[in-house]
Structures are given as structure tokens and as C-alpha cells.
mmCIF file of C-alpha atoms in Angstrom:
data_model
loop_
_atom_site.group_PDB
_atom_site.id
_atom_site.type_symbol
_atom_site.label_atom_id
_atom_site.label_comp_id
_atom_site.label_asym_id
_atom_site.label_seq_id
_atom_site.Cartn_x
_atom_site.Cartn_y
_atom_site.Cartn_z
ATOM 1 C CA UNK A 259 115.004 120.614 133.827
ATOM 2 C CA UNK A 260 111.933 118.524 133.324
ATOM 3 C CA UNK A 261 110.865 116.743 130.168
ATOM 4 C CA UNK A 262 108.451 114.165 128.843
ATOM 5 C CA UNK A 263 108.918 111.452 126.235
ATOM 6 C CA UNK A 264 105.961 109.719 124.682
ATOM 7 C CA UNK A 265 107.416 106.527 123.352
ATOM 8 C CA UNK A 266 104.967 105.985 120.480
ATOM 9 C CA UNK A 267 103.839 108.612 118.013
ATOM 10 C CA UNK A 268 101.036 106.364 116.777
ATOM 11 C CA UNK A 269 99.199 103.433 118.348
ATOM 12 C CA UNK A 270 96.571 101.375 116.564
ATOM 13 C CA UNK A 271 94.221 98.964 118.374
ATOM 14 C CA UNK A 272 91.046 97.094 117.565
ATOM 15 C CA UNK A 273 87.806 98.030 119.273
ATOM 16 C CA UNK A 274 87.400 96.071 122.502
ATOM 17 C CA UNK A 275 91.129 95.419 123.004
ATOM 18 C CA UNK A 276 93.341 97.065 125.654
ATOM 19 C CA UNK A 277 95.029 100.414 125.150
ATOM 20 C CA UNK A 278 98.540 101.258 126.373
ATOM 21 C CA UNK A 279 100.060 104.684 125.739
ATOM 22 C CA UNK A 280 103.553 105.025 127.154
ATOM 23 C CA UNK A 281 105.076 108.078 128.823
ATOM 24 C CA UNK A 282 108.433 108.547 130.535
ATOM 25 C CA UNK A 283 109.325 111.725 132.356
ATOM 26 C CA UNK A 284 112.327 113.361 133.890
ATOM 27 C CA UNK A 285 112.049 115.785 136.764
ATOM 28 C CA UNK A 286 114.337 117.147 139.451
ATOM 29 C CA UNK A 287 111.589 117.359 142.048
ATOM 30 C CA UNK A 288 108.329 115.626 142.849
ATOM 31 C CA UNK A 289 106.268 116.425 139.814
ATOM 32 C CA UNK A 290 102.613 116.562 138.988
ATOM 33 C CA UNK A 291 101.735 114.511 135.917
ATOM 34 C CA UNK A 292 98.754 114.807 133.615
ATOM 35 C CA UNK A 293 97.228 113.098 130.614
ATOM 36 C CA UNK A 294 95.168 115.177 128.206
ATOM 37 C CA UNK A 295 93.139 114.082 125.188
ATOM 38 C CA UNK A 296 92.509 116.126 122.057
ATOM 39 C CA UNK A 297 89.812 115.161 119.596
ATOM 40 C CA UNK A 298 90.076 116.550 116.052
ATOM 41 C CA UNK A 299 89.670 120.320 115.890
ATOM 42 C CA UNK A 300 89.064 120.560 119.610
ATOM 43 C CA UNK A 301 90.997 121.883 122.589
ATOM 44 C CA UNK A 302 92.691 119.645 125.136
ATOM 45 C CA UNK A 303 90.624 117.938 127.810
ATOM 46 C CA UNK A 304 92.035 116.575 131.058
ATOM 47 C CA UNK A 305 91.805 112.784 131.377
ATOM 48 C CA UNK A 306 93.524 112.380 134.737
ATOM 49 C CA UNK A 307 96.262 113.759 136.975
ATOM 50 C CA UNK A 308 98.782 112.535 139.529
ATOM 51 C CA UNK A 309 99.681 114.900 142.361
ATOM 52 C CA UNK A 310 101.633 112.735 144.861
ATOM 53 C CA UNK A 311 98.651 110.959 146.361
ATOM 54 C CA UNK A 312 97.689 107.443 145.174
ATOM 55 C CA UNK A 313 100.040 106.107 142.507
ATOM 56 C CA UNK A 314 97.203 104.513 140.529
ATOM 57 C CA UNK A 315 95.044 107.281 139.168
ATOM 58 C CA UNK A 316 91.631 106.788 137.618
ATOM 59 C CA UNK A 317 90.322 109.235 135.076
ATOM 60 C CA UNK A 318 87.365 109.807 132.839
ATOM 61 C CA UNK A 319 86.066 107.406 130.195
ATOM 62 C CA UNK A 320 87.621 104.337 131.845
ATOM 63 C CA UNK A 321 91.242 105.462 131.537
ATOM 64 C CA UNK A 322 93.791 105.045 134.292
ATOM 65 C CA UNK A 323 97.505 105.624 134.758
ATOM 66 C CA UNK A 324 100.103 104.394 137.213
ATOM 67 C CA UNK A 325 102.910 106.568 138.543
ATOM 68 C CA UNK A 326 106.105 104.509 138.859
ATOM 69 C CA UNK A 327 108.870 106.577 140.363
ATOM 70 C CA UNK A 328 111.528 103.867 139.985
ATOM 71 C CA UNK A 329 110.828 103.651 136.262
ATOM 72 C CA UNK A 330 110.016 107.381 135.833
ATOM 73 C CA UNK A 331 106.935 106.328 133.919
ATOM 74 C CA UNK A 332 103.286 107.338 133.810
ATOM 75 C CA UNK A 333 101.677 105.045 131.240
ATOM 76 C CA UNK A 334 98.020 105.450 130.291
ATOM 77 C CA UNK A 335 95.826 102.348 129.989
ATOM 78 C CA UNK A 336 92.263 101.356 129.242
ATOM 79 C CA UNK A 337 90.975 97.773 129.364
ATOM 80 C CA UNK A 338 88.769 97.981 126.298
ATOM 81 C CA UNK A 339 89.050 100.539 123.497
ATOM 82 C CA UNK A 340 86.012 102.260 122.059
ATOM 83 C CA UNK A 341 85.751 103.937 118.686
ATOM 84 C CA UNK A 342 85.253 107.280 120.427
ATOM 85 C CA UNK A 343 88.719 106.945 122.028
ATOM 86 C CA UNK A 344 90.362 107.729 118.693
ATOM 87 C CA UNK A 345 92.210 111.003 119.357
ATOM 88 C CA UNK A 346 95.602 112.478 120.191
ATOM 89 C CA UNK A 347 96.884 112.005 123.745
ATOM 90 C CA UNK A 348 99.417 114.182 125.523
ATOM 91 C CA UNK A 349 101.444 113.373 128.627
ATOM 92 C CA UNK A 350 102.423 116.452 130.648
ATOM 93 C CA UNK A 351 104.796 117.048 133.571
ATOM 94 C CA UNK A 352 104.779 120.057 135.882
ATOM 95 C CA UNK A 353 107.079 120.872 138.766
ATOM 96 C CA UNK A 354 106.677 124.596 139.396
ATOM 97 C CA UNK A 355 104.235 126.287 141.735
ATOM 98 C CA UNK A 356 102.996 128.700 139.115
ATOM 99 C CA UNK A 357 102.372 125.913 136.628
ATOM 100 C CA UNK A 358 104.247 128.046 134.134
ATOM 101 C CA UNK A 359 106.671 125.327 133.130
ATOM 102 C CA UNK A 360 104.432 122.455 132.101
ATOM 103 C CA UNK A 361 106.206 120.243 129.592
ATOM 104 C CA UNK A 362 104.119 118.496 126.969
ATOM 105 C CA UNK A 363 105.055 115.328 125.187
ATOM 106 C CA UNK A 364 104.917 115.276 121.400
ATOM 107 C CA UNK A 365 101.646 113.348 121.506
ATOM 108 C CA UNK A 366 100.440 109.849 120.624
ATOM 109 C CA UNK A 367 97.766 109.427 118.008
ATOM 110 C CA UNK A 368 95.425 106.564 118.887
ATOM 111 C CA UNK A 369 93.576 104.848 116.065
ATOM 112 C CA UNK A 370 90.762 102.412 116.898
ATOM 113 C CA UNK A 371 89.816 99.890 114.214
ATOM 114 C CA UNK A 372 86.312 98.419 114.087
ATOM 115 C CA UNK B 32 82.260 124.135 134.317
ATOM 116 C CA UNK B 33 85.295 126.174 133.411
ATOM 117 C CA UNK B 34 84.956 127.790 130.072
ATOM 118 C CA UNK B 35 87.802 129.172 128.010
ATOM 119 C CA UNK B 36 86.780 130.835 124.779
ATOM 120 C CA UNK B 37 88.881 132.078 121.907
ATOM 121 C CA UNK B 38 87.747 134.797 119.553
ATOM 122 C CA UNK B 39 88.179 132.888 116.296
ATOM 123 C CA UNK B 40 88.352 129.234 115.289
ATOM 124 C CA UNK B 41 89.936 129.943 111.915
ATOM 125 C CA UNK B 42 91.849 132.998 110.774
ATOM 126 C CA UNK B 43 93.611 133.821 107.521
ATOM 127 C CA UNK B 44 95.997 136.768 107.440
ATOM 128 C CA UNK B 45 98.557 138.175 105.058
ATOM 129 C CA UNK B 46 102.274 138.468 105.735
ATOM 130 C CA UNK B 47 103.060 141.673 107.603
ATOM 131 C CA UNK B 48 99.590 142.149 109.083
ATOM 132 C CA UNK B 49 99.107 142.733 112.801
ATOM 133 C CA UNK B 50 97.070 139.904 114.298
ATOM 134 C CA UNK B 51 95.151 139.819 117.582
ATOM 135 C CA UNK B 52 94.037 136.571 119.198
ATOM 136 C CA UNK B 53 91.725 136.961 122.159
ATOM 137 C CA UNK B 54 91.091 134.550 125.009
ATOM 138 C CA UNK B 55 88.533 134.836 127.802
ATOM 139 C CA UNK B 56 88.052 132.584 130.837
ATOM 140 C CA UNK B 57 85.123 132.676 133.213
ATOM 141 C CA UNK B 58 86.489 130.983 136.358
ATOM 142 C CA UNK B 59 88.551 133.746 137.961
ATOM 143 C CA UNK B 60 91.818 131.877 137.297
ATOM 144 C CA UNK B 61 95.042 133.697 138.130
ATOM 145 C CA UNK B 62 97.122 132.016 135.426
ATOM 146 C CA UNK B 63 96.634 132.272 131.691
ATOM 147 C CA UNK B 64 98.767 130.814 128.918
ATOM 148 C CA UNK B 65 99.262 130.969 125.173
ATOM 149 C CA UNK B 66 100.617 127.895 123.400
ATOM 150 C CA UNK B 67 101.444 127.064 119.861
ATOM 151 C CA UNK B 68 100.743 123.529 118.616
ATOM 152 C CA UNK B 69 102.562 122.056 115.637
ATOM 153 C CA UNK B 70 102.494 118.406 114.464
ATOM 154 C CA UNK B 71 105.151 116.275 116.145
ATOM 155 C CA UNK B 72 106.193 119.075 118.511
ATOM 156 C CA UNK B 73 103.405 118.954 121.082
ATOM 157 C CA UNK B 74 102.533 122.266 122.706
ATOM 158 C CA UNK B 75 105.103 124.983 123.172
ATOM 159 C CA UNK B 76 104.562 127.869 125.568
ATOM 160 C CA UNK B 77 104.674 131.319 124.025
ATOM 161 C CA UNK B 78 103.755 133.499 127.008
ATOM 162 C CA UNK B 79 102.365 133.096 130.486
ATOM 163 C CA UNK B 80 100.562 135.573 132.742
ATOM 164 C CA UNK B 81 100.102 135.052 136.488
ATOM 165 C CA UNK B 82 98.199 138.257 137.204
ATOM 166 C CA UNK B 83 96.801 141.355 135.549
ATOM 167 C CA UNK B 84 99.536 143.233 133.669
ATOM 168 C CA UNK B 85 102.084 140.529 134.604
ATOM 169 C CA UNK B 86 103.677 138.328 131.969
ATOM 170 C CA UNK B 87 106.585 135.986 131.481
ATOM 171 C CA UNK B 88 108.182 134.721 128.305
ATOM 172 C CA UNK B 89 107.809 131.086 127.486
ATOM 173 C CA UNK B 90 109.931 128.949 125.194
ATOM 174 C CA UNK B 91 109.158 130.702 121.914
ATOM 175 C CA UNK B 92 108.220 134.382 122.524
ATOM 176 C CA UNK B 93 109.987 135.824 119.465
ATOM 177 C CA UNK B 94 107.569 137.555 117.135
ATOM 178 C CA UNK B 95 104.779 137.640 119.718
ATOM 179 C CA UNK B 96 103.595 139.940 122.479
ATOM 180 C CA UNK B 97 100.743 139.678 124.983
ATOM 181 C CA UNK B 98 98.399 141.882 126.927
ATOM 182 C CA UNK B 99 96.437 141.224 130.103
ATOM 183 C CA UNK B 100 94.488 144.285 131.195
ATOM 184 C CA UNK B 101 91.701 142.332 132.910
ATOM 185 C CA UNK B 102 91.927 139.113 134.864
ATOM 186 C CA UNK B 103 89.616 137.188 132.559
ATOM 187 C CA UNK B 104 91.158 138.258 129.250
ATOM 188 C CA UNK B 105 94.554 137.435 127.720
ATOM 189 C CA UNK B 106 95.476 138.592 124.237
ATOM 190 C CA UNK B 107 98.201 137.331 121.941
ATOM 191 C CA UNK B 108 99.543 139.786 119.383
ATOM 192 C CA UNK B 109 101.542 139.023 116.273
ATOM 193 C CA UNK B 110 103.101 142.382 115.481
ATOM 194 C CA UNK B 111 103.940 141.485 111.876
ATOM 195 C CA UNK B 112 102.668 138.080 110.861
ATOM 196 C CA UNK B 113 104.991 135.769 108.981
ATOM 197 C CA UNK B 114 104.345 132.472 107.205
ATOM 198 C CA UNK B 115 106.258 130.536 109.869
ATOM 199 C CA UNK B 116 103.609 131.629 112.379
ATOM 200 C CA UNK B 117 101.006 129.541 110.588
ATOM 201 C CA UNK B 118 99.897 127.200 113.357
ATOM 202 C CA UNK B 119 97.239 126.209 115.872
ATOM 203 C CA UNK B 120 97.148 128.566 118.855
ATOM 204 C CA UNK B 121 95.731 127.360 122.155
ATOM 205 C CA UNK B 122 94.850 129.448 125.179
ATOM 206 C CA UNK B 123 94.631 127.943 128.662
ATOM 207 C CA UNK B 124 93.936 129.053 132.212
ATOM 208 C CA UNK B 125 94.506 127.579 135.662
ATOM 209 C CA UNK B 126 94.488 128.293 139.334
ATOM 210 C CA UNK B 127 97.901 128.985 140.840
ATOM 211 C CA UNK B 128 99.525 125.871 142.269
ATOM 212 C CA UNK B 129 101.454 122.795 141.269
ATOM 213 C CA UNK B 130 98.517 120.411 141.422
ATOM 214 C CA UNK B 131 96.088 122.397 139.324
ATOM 215 C CA UNK B 132 95.413 121.423 135.751
ATOM 216 C CA UNK B 133 95.101 123.823 132.857
ATOM 217 C CA UNK B 134 91.817 124.314 131.051
ATOM 218 C CA UNK B 135 92.063 124.836 127.329
ATOM 219 C CA UNK B 136 90.103 126.762 124.766
ATOM 220 C CA UNK B 137 89.123 125.207 121.411
ATOM 221 C CA UNK B 138 92.065 126.749 119.574
ATOM 222 C CA UNK B 139 92.538 129.172 116.705
ATOM 223 C CA UNK B 140 93.968 127.824 113.484
ATOM 224 C CA UNK B 141 95.907 130.708 111.966
ATOM 225 C CA UNK B 142 97.091 130.669 108.367
ATOM 226 C CA UNK B 143 99.472 133.380 107.207
ATOM 227 C CA UNK B 144 99.775 133.687 103.427
#
């Protein structure tokens, strides 16, 4: 069975400082991994995805994530936080062809202080 | 751009009422999903459909049913709403395949009183 653990339920950073949101996964097979962002009262939007190509994945809005198989991690980073980055972030793992067994982490709420 | 729309943003229903949540996608995706989102629990899959009239139960199907009569439309039905079904409901769609992401609608916040 596959699962995802987001190691922090809440992260607070100052504007202009780096962001690190941590995600560990467990999967029996080669998974696909995703990061989604959810702004208040909105649906989820894809930030980036890993699908067994390059291990360093670049996404929208300056975010990137690195797939580390040895550490079973897929942490999300951004060099410099912006106020508009304040949102909830979800790490997701998928290992089935039909995509019907995507496992979502519990989410990390990112707060950005001025 | 893929667009997934949901019929209501906010809904208030009474206990015991039958509730219909509608979802429409405009990108000819094979897969459609209904999730429930609760604080601290992430998203949990209620039902999944991979084709017209085809459905599979997710993690928490009890108290829910679904209908997919047309490829673009996927309905979630609460046969007899209960207070523990108060939640945010998210619809999503995707192409079939491991590498394809899901596209989400804006969500319906349902309150059952």
C-alpha cells in the first residue's frame, strides 16, 4: 500500500526567506508524485509532478521538488517566499494506472509574514 | 485550459434530505473523482469513475452513491444527509494513466443541519 506523510502541519516563514515543505512517501512500485496548492476557498492546483524522468522537478511560481528514492522523500522548496504563497500544500503519491488510488498527505499550511 | 465546474459553492441542507452534487468537466477526461476534504485529514476518495456508467468505491463510500450517465458529468448523491457529512466536497478529473495529474473543481462546502 502507498501512503504519504507531510512532516509539518504548519510552516511559517518571513517574506523573502526560503520555503521548505517536507514530504515522505511509501510505495511498493515506482510512483508518480505531485504537489498541489490550495488557496482559501479554492480548488487544488497542480504545482509540479514527478513521473520517473528528472529527479529535480521545477514547477510553477518558482517552486521545485527533488525526488530522493533512497530517502523516500519529495520535499518542496522555493528560494524566496512571497506573500501570495500563503496557502495549504498537499503532497500526493500515485502508483496505479487508473490514477484511482492517489494518496493525499494531510496538508501543510504555509504562513508568510511580512 | 481544463475546466472542472461544480454546481454549487455553498449548500445548506437538513438532516434526512437527499442531496445532489453535480460536477462537469470539459476536457473529455476518462476519469472522474469525488473527494471529501476535512481539516487534518487531507482528501479522501469517496468514489471514482473510469468510464460512463462505470464506478468504483473509494475509501469512504458509505452514505454516498454516484451517477455517470455522460462522460463529462459525474454526480454525487447523499441519499439521506446526516450531520457527519458536513464537509468540503471536491470533484476532479484526469486522463487515464499513471503520470496524469487530476484537475480539481472549486469545491462545494456542504453544511447539514
